[in-house]
């Protein structure tokens, strides 16, 4: 910030910082004084004006734990000490409880009325995977001793676990959203199952009944 210092009217002006205008803009600490000269060549010296520039306060957000956590958990974000607080979610307390993903930022005001703005902090709340979409692949008239592919739509940031039907085995793709099944000569029918999981939990089981010819 800055402050404007203005002299009374005169023919010329000389400030102790070298300025020669009637008013000056001051943004640094110091003692300021002006010498004026009137139309008769007479000079006058002002009293000293002391300017003190208060430092901008630093706003800092401190989380009480990891900023990525599972749905149902909470995170406390704390500010350093100020006179007033205003968070980007409109909270006005020094500490806030966070349960939703988002970017959080803080503005603090100190005793001098000066404000500081924090760096943003990103919170990521992870969810348990939802019920998988239907399994895609042949399910009627599947020949024994054949090889078939099955899949579900890809979902970010999850792992997959498949269980083959009796009389079949997974030969490729376990832990992905697409597998290859080898059906044995004795295969008759059975149920193919898949779940998605992450660090927060496991989805419901999606099943597909497969029948041979």
mmCIF file of N, CA and C in Angstrom, residues 24-151:
data_model
loop_
_atom_site.group_PDB
_atom_site.id
_atom_site.type_symbol
_atom_site.label_atom_id
_atom_site.label_comp_id
_atom_site.label_asym_id
_atom_site.label_seq_id
_atom_site.Cartn_x
_atom_site.Cartn_y
_atom_site.Cartn_z
ATOM 1 N N UNK A 24 3.257 13.752 -3.036
ATOM 2 C CA UNK A 24 4.063 12.561 -3.350
ATOM 3 C C UNK A 24 3.346 11.320 -2.839
ATOM 4 N N UNK A 25 3.606 10.224 -3.500
ATOM 5 C CA UNK A 25 3.072 8.916 -3.099
ATOM 6 C C UNK A 25 4.180 8.177 -2.363
ATOM 7 N N UNK A 26 3.915 7.760 -1.134
ATOM 8 C CA UNK A 26 4.942 7.148 -0.287
ATOM 9 C C UNK A 26 4.563 5.700 0.006
ATOM 10 N N UNK A 27 5.510 4.808 -0.236
ATOM 11 C CA UNK A 27 5.262 3.396 0.035
ATOM 12 C C UNK A 27 6.329 2.745 0.877
ATOM 13 N N UNK A 28 7.227 3.554 1.467
ATOM 14 C CA UNK A 28 8.292 3.002 2.299
ATOM 15 C C UNK A 28 8.385 3.773 3.612
ATOM 16 N N UNK A 29 8.932 3.101 4.612
ATOM 17 C CA UNK A 29 9.119 3.745 5.912
ATOM 18 C C UNK A 29 10.048 4.949 5.783
ATOM 19 N N UNK A 30 9.821 5.962 6.622
ATOM 20 C CA UNK A 30 10.744 7.093 6.623
ATOM 21 C C UNK A 30 10.123 8.357 7.184
ATOM 22 N N UNK A 31 10.974 9.373 7.367
ATOM 23 C CA UNK A 31 10.546 10.704 7.794
ATOM 24 C C UNK A 31 10.533 11.604 6.560
ATOM 25 N N UNK A 32 9.431 12.253 6.317
ATOM 26 C CA UNK A 32 9.268 13.050 5.100
ATOM 27 C C UNK A 32 9.042 14.519 5.465
ATOM 28 N N UNK A 33 9.676 15.388 4.691
ATOM 29 C CA UNK A 33 9.621 16.828 4.935
ATOM 30 C C UNK A 33 9.693 17.550 3.589
ATOM 31 N N UNK A 34 9.015 18.684 3.494
ATOM 32 C CA UNK A 34 9.026 19.436 2.253
ATOM 33 C C UNK A 34 9.456 20.878 2.513
ATOM 34 N N UNK A 35 10.249 21.401 1.594
ATOM 35 C CA UNK A 35 10.608 22.826 1.601
ATOM 36 C C UNK A 35 9.885 23.502 0.436
ATOM 37 N N UNK A 36 9.119 24.552 0.774
ATOM 38 C CA UNK A 36 8.390 25.260 -0.288
ATOM 39 C C UNK A 36 8.980 26.659 -0.481
ATOM 40 N N UNK A 37 8.827 27.131 -1.700
ATOM 41 C CA UNK A 37 9.262 28.498 -2.041
ATOM 42 C C UNK A 37 8.073 29.238 -2.650
ATOM 43 N N UNK A 38 7.827 30.455 -2.142
ATOM 44 C CA UNK A 38 6.698 31.212 -2.689
ATOM 45 C C UNK A 38 7.152 32.089 -3.862
ATOM 46 N N UNK A 39 6.218 32.868 -4.406
ATOM 47 C CA UNK A 39 6.519 33.678 -5.592
ATOM 48 C C UNK A 39 7.539 34.784 -5.324
ATOM 49 N N UNK A 40 7.803 35.060 -4.034
ATOM 50 C CA UNK A 40 8.776 36.093 -3.669
ATOM 51 C C UNK A 40 10.173 35.511 -3.416
ATOM 52 N N UNK A 41 10.266 34.173 -3.535
ATOM 53 C CA UNK A 41 11.546 33.517 -3.285
ATOM 54 C C UNK A 41 11.769 33.157 -1.840
ATOM 55 N N UNK A 42 10.754 33.385 -1.003
ATOM 56 C CA UNK A 42 10.875 33.013 0.418
ATOM 57 C C UNK A 42 10.585 31.528 0.587
ATOM 58 N N UNK A 43 11.299 30.896 1.523
ATOM 59 C CA UNK A 43 11.151 29.448 1.725
ATOM 60 C C UNK A 43 10.552 29.151 3.104
ATOM 61 N N UNK A 44 9.935 28.031 3.166
ATOM 62 C CA UNK A 44 9.403 27.519 4.427
ATOM 63 C C UNK A 44 9.601 26.013 4.474
ATOM 64 N N UNK A 45 9.853 25.492 5.647
ATOM 65 C CA UNK A 45 10.102 24.052 5.829
ATOM 66 C C UNK A 45 9.003 23.465 6.705
ATOM 67 N N UNK A 46 8.429 22.364 6.254
ATOM 68 C CA UNK A 46 7.330 21.720 6.987
ATOM 69 C C UNK A 46 7.853 20.956 8.187
ATOM 70 N N UNK A 47 6.928 20.583 9.049
ATOM 71 C CA UNK A 47 7.231 19.607 10.086
ATOM 72 C C UNK A 47 7.505 18.251 9.443
ATOM 73 N N UNK A 48 8.179 17.420 10.204
ATOM 74 C CA UNK A 48 8.475 16.065 9.716
ATOM 75 C C UNK A 48 7.223 15.194 9.848
ATOM 76 N N UNK A 49 6.905 14.470 8.787
ATOM 77 C CA UNK A 49 5.834 13.468 8.826
ATOM 78 C C UNK A 49 6.477 12.087 8.781
ATOM 79 N N UNK A 50 6.213 11.304 9.823
ATOM 80 C CA UNK A 50 6.785 9.958 9.888
ATOM 81 C C UNK A 50 5.804 8.965 9.255
ATOM 82 N N UNK A 51 6.287 8.192 8.333
ATOM 83 C CA UNK A 51 5.474 7.176 7.658
ATOM 84 C C UNK A 51 5.987 5.797 8.063
ATOM 85 N N UNK A 52 5.068 4.975 8.521
ATOM 86 C CA UNK A 52 5.411 3.592 8.855
ATOM 87 C C UNK A 52 4.555 2.665 8.007
ATOM 88 N N UNK A 53 5.207 1.820 7.236
ATOM 89 C CA UNK A 53 4.510 0.867 6.378
ATOM 90 C C UNK A 53 4.485 -0.496 7.078
ATOM 91 N N UNK A 54 3.290 -0.957 7.391
ATOM 92 C CA UNK A 54 3.157 -2.253 8.053
ATOM 93 C C UNK A 54 3.364 -3.382 7.051
ATOM 94 N N UNK A 55 4.013 -4.436 7.506
ATOM 95 C CA UNK A 55 4.251 -5.583 6.635
ATOM 96 C C UNK A 55 2.946 -6.323 6.353
ATOM 97 N N UNK A 56 2.855 -6.878 5.162
ATOM 98 C CA UNK A 56 1.708 -7.719 4.824
ATOM 99 C C UNK A 56 1.794 -9.015 5.625
ATOM 100 N N UNK A 57 0.735 -9.385 6.350
ATOM 101 C CA UNK A 57 0.810 -10.622 7.137
ATOM 102 C C UNK A 57 0.869 -11.852 6.232
ATOM 103 N N UNK A 58 1.541 -12.877 6.689
ATOM 104 C CA UNK A 58 1.614 -14.128 5.948
ATOM 105 C C UNK A 58 0.474 -15.036 6.400
ATOM 106 N N UNK A 59 -0.278 -15.547 5.434
ATOM 107 C CA UNK A 59 -1.367 -16.482 5.729
ATOM 108 C C UNK A 59 -0.906 -17.891 5.370
ATOM 109 N N UNK A 60 -1.000 -18.795 6.333
ATOM 110 C CA UNK A 60 -0.525 -20.166 6.144
ATOM 111 C C UNK A 60 -1.599 -21.152 6.574
ATOM 112 N N UNK A 61 -1.869 -22.142 5.728
ATOM 113 C CA UNK A 61 -2.830 -23.207 6.051
ATOM 114 C C UNK A 61 -2.055 -24.462 6.423
ATOM 115 N N UNK A 62 -2.416 -25.054 7.561
ATOM 116 C CA UNK A 62 -1.778 -26.288 8.013
ATOM 117 C C UNK A 62 -2.837 -27.374 8.171
ATOM 118 N N UNK A 63 -2.753 -28.483 7.393
ATOM 119 C CA UNK A 63 -3.701 -29.599 7.572
ATOM 120 C C UNK A 63 -3.259 -30.488 8.724
ATOM 121 N N UNK A 64 -4.228 -31.109 9.399
ATOM 122 C CA UNK A 64 -3.869 -31.973 10.533
ATOM 123 C C UNK A 64 -3.556 -33.398 10.099
ATOM 124 N N UNK A 65 -3.759 -33.712 8.816
ATOM 125 C CA UNK A 65 -3.437 -35.036 8.286
ATOM 126 C C UNK A 65 -3.354 -34.948 6.770
ATOM 127 N N UNK A 66 -3.292 -36.095 6.107
ATOM 128 C CA UNK A 66 -3.186 -36.120 4.647
ATOM 129 C C UNK A 66 -4.394 -35.435 4.015
ATOM 130 N N UNK A 67 -4.152 -34.727 2.918
ATOM 131 C CA UNK A 67 -5.233 -33.991 2.257
ATOM 132 C C UNK A 67 -6.023 -34.871 1.282
ATOM 133 N N UNK A 68 -5.600 -36.110 1.100
ATOM 134 C CA UNK A 68 -6.400 -37.094 0.365
ATOM 135 C C UNK A 68 -6.872 -38.143 1.359
ATOM 136 N N UNK A 69 -8.180 -38.332 1.437
ATOM 137 C CA UNK A 69 -8.726 -39.288 2.403
ATOM 138 C C UNK A 69 -10.041 -39.850 1.873
ATOM 139 N N UNK A 70 -10.554 -40.864 2.545
ATOM 140 C CA UNK A 70 -11.761 -41.547 2.086
ATOM 141 C C UNK A 70 -13.020 -40.829 2.561
ATOM 142 N N UNK A 71 -14.072 -40.961 1.760
ATOM 143 C CA UNK A 71 -15.369 -40.376 2.106
ATOM 144 C C UNK A 71 -15.809 -40.882 3.478
ATOM 145 N N UNK A 72 -16.335 -39.982 4.285
ATOM 146 C CA UNK A 72 -16.694 -40.304 5.660
ATOM 147 C C UNK A 72 -15.661 -39.815 6.660
ATOM 148 N N UNK A 73 -14.459 -39.499 6.162
ATOM 149 C CA UNK A 73 -13.421 -38.945 7.021
ATOM 150 C C UNK A 73 -13.517 -37.425 7.070
ATOM 151 N N UNK A 74 -12.681 -36.824 7.882
ATOM 152 C CA UNK A 74 -12.634 -35.363 8.005
ATOM 153 C C UNK A 74 -11.189 -34.888 8.039
ATOM 154 N N UNK A 75 -11.018 -33.630 7.727
ATOM 155 C CA UNK A 75 -9.703 -32.994 7.753
ATOM 156 C C UNK A 75 -9.867 -31.630 8.404
ATOM 157 N N UNK A 76 -8.950 -31.284 9.301
ATOM 158 C CA UNK A 76 -8.960 -29.965 9.917
ATOM 159 C C UNK A 76 -7.884 -29.119 9.249
ATOM 160 N N UNK A 77 -8.295 -27.951 8.737
ATOM 161 C CA UNK A 77 -7.360 -26.978 8.194
ATOM 162 C C UNK A 77 -7.253 -25.828 9.187
ATOM 163 N N UNK A 78 -6.032 -25.479 9.553
ATOM 164 C CA UNK A 78 -5.800 -24.447 10.567
ATOM 165 C C UNK A 78 -5.004 -23.291 9.990
ATOM 166 N N UNK A 79 -5.367 -22.077 10.416
ATOM 167 C CA UNK A 79 -4.651 -20.866 10.009
ATOM 168 C C UNK A 79 -3.641 -20.484 11.081
ATOM 169 N N UNK A 80 -2.606 -19.769 10.669
ATOM 170 C CA UNK A 80 -1.756 -19.105 11.652
ATOM 171 C C UNK A 80 -2.574 -17.985 12.310
ATOM 172 N N UNK A 81 -2.047 -17.395 13.359
ATOM 173 C CA UNK A 81 -2.823 -16.432 14.149
ATOM 174 C C UNK A 81 -2.990 -15.115 13.398
ATOM 175 N N UNK A 82 -4.218 -14.642 13.349
ATOM 176 C CA UNK A 82 -4.544 -13.335 12.786
ATOM 177 C C UNK A 82 -5.598 -12.675 13.653
ATOM 178 N N UNK A 83 -6.078 -11.515 13.219
ATOM 179 C CA UNK A 83 -7.168 -10.856 13.940
ATOM 180 C C UNK A 83 -8.509 -11.350 13.440
ATOM 181 N N UNK A 84 -8.649 -11.481 12.113
ATOM 182 C CA UNK A 84 -9.853 -12.070 11.533
ATOM 183 C C UNK A 84 -9.448 -13.038 10.436
ATOM 184 N N UNK A 85 -10.393 -13.917 10.102
ATOM 185 C CA UNK A 85 -10.136 -14.971 9.122
ATOM 186 C C UNK A 85 -11.313 -15.038 8.148
ATOM 187 N N UNK A 86 -11.010 -15.276 6.890
ATOM 188 C CA UNK A 86 -12.052 -15.520 5.897
ATOM 189 C C UNK A 86 -11.553 -16.604 4.941
ATOM 190 N N UNK A 87 -12.246 -17.758 5.001
ATOM 191 C CA UNK A 87 -11.893 -18.887 4.137
ATOM 192 C C UNK A 87 -12.686 -18.806 2.837
ATOM 193 N N UNK A 88 -12.217 -19.526 1.844
ATOM 194 C CA UNK A 88 -12.884 -19.518 0.538
ATOM 195 C C UNK A 88 -14.254 -20.189 0.577
ATOM 196 N N UNK A 89 -14.563 -20.927 1.652
ATOM 197 C CA UNK A 89 -15.911 -21.486 1.807
ATOM 198 C C UNK A 89 -16.769 -20.616 2.726
ATOM 199 N N UNK A 90 -16.301 -19.376 2.971
ATOM 200 C CA UNK A 90 -17.007 -18.348 3.761
ATOM 201 C C UNK A 90 -16.951 -18.571 5.273
ATOM 202 N N UNK A 91 -16.191 -19.558 5.746
ATOM 203 C CA UNK A 91 -16.004 -19.709 7.193
ATOM 204 C C UNK A 91 -15.145 -18.567 7.719
ATOM 205 N N UNK A 92 -15.352 -18.205 8.976
ATOM 206 C CA UNK A 92 -14.615 -17.065 9.549
ATOM 207 C C UNK A 92 -13.892 -17.452 10.843
ATOM 208 N N UNK A 93 -13.658 -18.744 11.034
ATOM 209 C CA UNK A 93 -12.951 -19.219 12.219
ATOM 210 C C UNK A 93 -11.496 -19.536 11.871
ATOM 211 N N UNK A 94 -10.668 -19.675 12.899
ATOM 212 C CA UNK A 94 -9.254 -19.964 12.648
ATOM 213 C C UNK A 94 -9.061 -21.363 12.070
ATOM 214 N N UNK A 95 -9.912 -22.305 12.478
ATOM 215 C CA UNK A 95 -9.831 -23.684 12.010
ATOM 216 C C UNK A 95 -11.137 -24.065 11.328
ATOM 217 N N UNK A 96 -11.057 -24.860 10.283
ATOM 218 C CA UNK A 96 -12.264 -25.363 9.643
ATOM 219 C C UNK A 96 -12.175 -26.869 9.472
ATOM 220 N N UNK A 97 -13.343 -27.524 9.494
ATOM 221 C CA UNK A 97 -13.431 -28.961 9.249
ATOM 222 C C UNK A 97 -13.876 -29.172 7.808
ATOM 223 N N UNK A 98 -13.118 -30.000 7.081
ATOM 224 C CA UNK A 98 -13.378 -30.225 5.667
ATOM 225 C C UNK A 98 -13.796 -31.670 5.442
ATOM 226 N N UNK A 99 -14.878 -31.864 4.689
ATOM 227 C CA UNK A 99 -15.344 -33.214 4.356
ATOM 228 C C UNK A 99 -15.536 -33.399 2.850
ATOM 229 N N UNK A 100 -15.285 -32.360 2.069
ATOM 230 C CA UNK A 100 -15.548 -32.423 0.629
ATOM 231 C C UNK A 100 -14.296 -32.039 -0.160
ATOM 232 N N UNK A 101 -14.183 -32.612 -1.343
ATOM 233 C CA UNK A 101 -13.080 -32.251 -2.244
ATOM 234 C C UNK A 101 -13.189 -30.782 -2.633
ATOM 235 N N UNK A 102 -12.051 -30.178 -2.909
ATOM 236 C CA UNK A 102 -12.066 -28.791 -3.357
ATOM 237 C C UNK A 102 -10.750 -28.097 -3.083
ATOM 238 N N UNK A 103 -10.676 -26.851 -3.518
ATOM 239 C CA UNK A 103 -9.499 -26.008 -3.294
ATOM 240 C C UNK A 103 -9.863 -24.987 -2.224
ATOM 241 N N UNK A 104 -9.071 -24.941 -1.164
ATOM 242 C CA UNK A 104 -9.356 -24.071 -0.033
ATOM 243 C C UNK A 104 -8.264 -23.009 0.093
ATOM 244 N N UNK A 105 -8.694 -21.782 0.348
ATOM 245 C CA UNK A 105 -7.771 -20.665 0.472
ATOM 246 C C UNK A 105 -8.227 -19.774 1.626
ATOM 247 N N UNK A 106 -7.300 -19.021 2.178
ATOM 248 C CA UNK A 106 -7.561 -18.254 3.398
ATOM 249 C C UNK A 106 -7.050 -16.829 3.258
ATOM 250 N N UNK A 107 -7.850 -15.887 3.746
ATOM 251 C CA UNK A 107 -7.407 -14.494 3.870
ATOM 252 C C UNK A 107 -7.433 -14.125 5.348
ATOM 253 N N UNK A 108 -6.297 -13.657 5.882
ATOM 254 C CA UNK A 108 -6.269 -13.211 7.267
ATOM 255 C C UNK A 108 -6.038 -11.706 7.301
ATOM 256 N N UNK A 109 -6.552 -11.089 8.345
ATOM 257 C CA UNK A 109 -6.351 -9.657 8.582
ATOM 258 C C UNK A 109 -5.682 -9.498 9.941
ATOM 259 N N UNK A 110 -4.633 -8.649 10.009
ATOM 260 C CA UNK A 110 -3.948 -8.455 11.289
ATOM 261 C C UNK A 110 -4.481 -7.226 12.013
ATOM 262 N N UNK A 111 -3.845 -6.895 13.132
ATOM 263 C CA UNK A 111 -4.330 -5.796 13.981
ATOM 264 C C UNK A 111 -4.208 -4.429 13.320
ATOM 265 N N UNK A 112 -3.411 -4.348 12.258
ATOM 266 C CA UNK A 112 -3.257 -3.077 11.543
ATOM 267 C C UNK A 112 -4.240 -2.936 10.381
ATOM 268 N N UNK A 113 -5.071 -3.978 10.184
ATOM 269 C CA UNK A 113 -5.998 -3.967 9.060
ATOM 270 C C UNK A 113 -5.383 -4.437 7.768
ATOM 271 N N UNK A 114 -4.142 -4.933 7.827
ATOM 272 C CA UNK A 114 -3.479 -5.442 6.630
ATOM 273 C C UNK A 114 -3.901 -6.894 6.389
ATOM 274 N N UNK A 115 -4.020 -7.262 5.116
ATOM 275 C CA UNK A 115 -4.492 -8.602 4.786
ATOM 276 C C UNK A 115 -3.419 -9.407 4.081
ATOM 277 N N UNK A 116 -3.484 -10.716 4.281
ATOM 278 C CA UNK A 116 -2.601 -11.654 3.592
ATOM 279 C C UNK A 116 -3.417 -12.820 3.077
ATOM 280 N N UNK A 117 -3.048 -13.325 1.912
ATOM 281 C CA UNK A 117 -3.775 -14.423 1.283
ATOM 282 C C UNK A 117 -2.853 -15.633 1.179
ATOM 283 N N UNK A 118 -3.356 -16.785 1.604
ATOM 284 C CA UNK A 118 -2.555 -18.009 1.586
ATOM 285 C C UNK A 118 -2.469 -18.601 0.188
ATOM 286 N N UNK A 119 -1.517 -19.517 0.016
ATOM 287 C CA UNK A 119 -1.541 -20.385 -1.158
ATOM 288 C C UNK A 119 -2.740 -21.323 -1.026
ATOM 289 N N UNK A 120 -3.336 -21.717 -2.139
ATOM 290 C CA UNK A 120 -4.462 -22.663 -2.043
ATOM 291 C C UNK A 120 -3.979 -24.044 -1.645
ATOM 292 N N UNK A 121 -4.855 -24.800 -1.006
ATOM 293 C CA UNK A 121 -4.562 -26.188 -0.666
ATOM 294 C C UNK A 121 -5.684 -27.039 -1.244
ATOM 295 N N UNK A 122 -5.308 -28.116 -1.931
ATOM 296 C CA UNK A 122 -6.278 -28.963 -2.617
ATOM 297 C C UNK A 122 -6.593 -30.180 -1.753
ATOM 298 N N UNK A 123 -7.881 -30.415 -1.540
ATOM 299 C CA UNK A 123 -8.356 -31.567 -0.767
ATOM 300 C C UNK A 123 -9.054 -32.530 -1.725
ATOM 301 N N UNK A 124 -8.695 -33.806 -1.634
ATOM 302 C CA UNK A 124 -9.284 -34.837 -2.496
ATOM 303 C C UNK A 124 -9.928 -35.908 -1.627
ATOM 304 N N UNK A 125 -11.261 -35.988 -1.692
ATOM 305 C CA UNK A 125 -12.000 -36.985 -0.919
ATOM 306 C C UNK A 125 -12.356 -38.139 -1.856
ATOM 307 N N UNK A 126 -11.806 -39.308 -1.579
ATOM 308 C CA UNK A 126 -12.036 -40.475 -2.424
ATOM 309 C C UNK A 126 -13.279 -41.237 -1.966
ATOM 310 N N UNK A 127 -13.941 -41.876 -2.940
ATOM 311 C CA UNK A 127 -15.162 -42.627 -2.657
ATOM 312 C C UNK A 127 -14.949 -44.114 -2.904
ATOM 313 N N UNK A 128 -15.761 -44.936 -2.216
ATOM 314 C CA UNK A 128 -15.781 -46.367 -2.514
ATOM 315 C C UNK A 128 -16.306 -46.542 -3.932
ATOM 316 N N UNK A 129 -15.703 -47.410 -4.733
ATOM 317 C CA UNK A 129 -16.193 -47.601 -6.104
ATOM 318 C C UNK A 129 -17.668 -47.981 -6.145
ATOM 319 N N UNK A 130 -18.349 -47.482 -7.169
ATOM 320 C CA UNK A 130 -19.762 -47.777 -7.354
ATOM 321 C C UNK A 130 -19.954 -49.169 -7.948
ATOM 322 N N UNK A 131 -21.219 -49.586 -8.046
ATOM 323 C CA UNK A 131 -21.574 -50.855 -8.663
ATOM 324 C C UNK A 131 -21.058 -50.883 -10.094
ATOM 325 N N UNK A 132 -20.254 -51.887 -10.467
ATOM 326 C CA UNK A 132 -19.715 -51.913 -11.837
ATOM 327 C C UNK A 132 -20.831 -51.967 -12.882
ATOM 328 N N UNK A 133 -20.541 -51.385 -14.043
ATOM 329 C CA UNK A 133 -21.466 -51.490 -15.166
ATOM 330 C C UNK A 133 -21.562 -52.957 -15.610
ATOM 331 N N UNK A 134 -22.630 -53.319 -16.344
ATOM 332 C CA UNK A 134 -22.780 -54.717 -16.773
ATOM 333 C C UNK A 134 -21.561 -55.246 -17.526
ATOM 334 N N UNK A 135 -21.294 -56.538 -17.301
ATOM 335 C CA UNK A 135 -20.175 -57.201 -17.973
ATOM 336 C C UNK A 135 -20.541 -57.423 -19.437
ATOM 337 N N UNK A 136 -19.629 -57.060 -20.317
ATOM 338 C CA UNK A 136 -19.848 -57.230 -21.754
ATOM 339 C C UNK A 136 -19.087 -58.458 -22.239
ATOM 340 N N UNK A 137 -19.753 -59.297 -23.023
ATOM 341 C CA UNK A 137 -19.145 -60.503 -23.562
ATOM 342 C C UNK A 137 -20.193 -61.566 -23.815
ATOM 343 N N UNK A 138 -19.805 -62.595 -24.515
ATOM 344 C CA UNK A 138 -20.735 -63.678 -24.890
ATOM 345 C C UNK A 138 -21.126 -64.484 -23.661
ATOM 346 N N UNK A 139 -22.431 -64.759 -23.527
ATOM 347 C CA UNK A 139 -22.889 -65.491 -22.339
ATOM 348 C C UNK A 139 -23.850 -66.626 -22.658
ATOM 349 N N UNK A 140 -24.340 -66.702 -23.865
ATOM 350 C CA UNK A 140 -25.199 -67.819 -24.261
ATOM 351 C C UNK A 140 -24.531 -68.591 -25.393
ATOM 352 N N UNK A 141 -24.612 -69.911 -25.302
ATOM 353 C CA UNK A 141 -24.048 -70.743 -26.362
ATOM 354 C C UNK A 141 -22.538 -70.692 -26.442
ATOM 355 N N UNK A 142 -21.895 -70.552 -25.292
ATOM 356 C CA UNK A 142 -20.431 -70.511 -25.265
ATOM 357 C C UNK A 142 -19.892 -71.931 -25.393
ATOM 358 N N UNK A 143 -19.067 -72.147 -26.340
ATOM 359 C CA UNK A 143 -18.525 -73.485 -26.558
ATOM 360 C C UNK A 143 -17.484 -73.835 -25.502
ATOM 361 N N UNK A 144 -17.521 -75.093 -25.077
ATOM 362 C CA UNK A 144 -16.453 -75.566 -24.216
ATOM 363 C C UNK A 144 -15.165 -75.589 -25.021
ATOM 364 N N UNK A 145 -14.052 -75.497 -24.295
ATOM 365 C CA UNK A 145 -12.725 -75.494 -24.920
ATOM 366 C C UNK A 145 -12.518 -74.290 -25.847
ATOM 367 N N UNK A 146 -13.189 -73.152 -25.510
ATOM 368 C CA UNK A 146 -13.035 -71.937 -26.316
ATOM 369 C C UNK A 146 -12.395 -70.838 -25.466
ATOM 370 N N UNK A 147 -11.993 -69.766 -26.139
ATOM 371 C CA UNK A 147 -11.410 -68.608 -25.465
ATOM 372 C C UNK A 147 -12.276 -67.395 -25.779
ATOM 373 N N UNK A 148 -12.689 -66.653 -24.745
ATOM 374 C CA UNK A 148 -13.563 -65.490 -24.912
ATOM 375 C C UNK A 148 -13.057 -64.326 -24.060
ATOM 376 N N UNK A 149 -13.405 -63.128 -24.503
ATOM 377 C CA UNK A 149 -13.050 -61.917 -23.757
ATOM 378 C C UNK A 149 -14.285 -61.312 -23.097
ATOM 379 N N UNK A 150 -14.059 -60.761 -21.885
ATOM 380 C CA UNK A 150 -15.130 -60.098 -21.129
ATOM 381 C C UNK A 150 -14.568 -58.804 -20.532
ATOM 382 N N UNK A 151 -15.431 -57.811 -20.412
ATOM 383 C CA UNK A 151 -14.940 -56.529 -19.906
ATOM 384 C C UNK A 151 -16.066 -55.724 -19.268
#
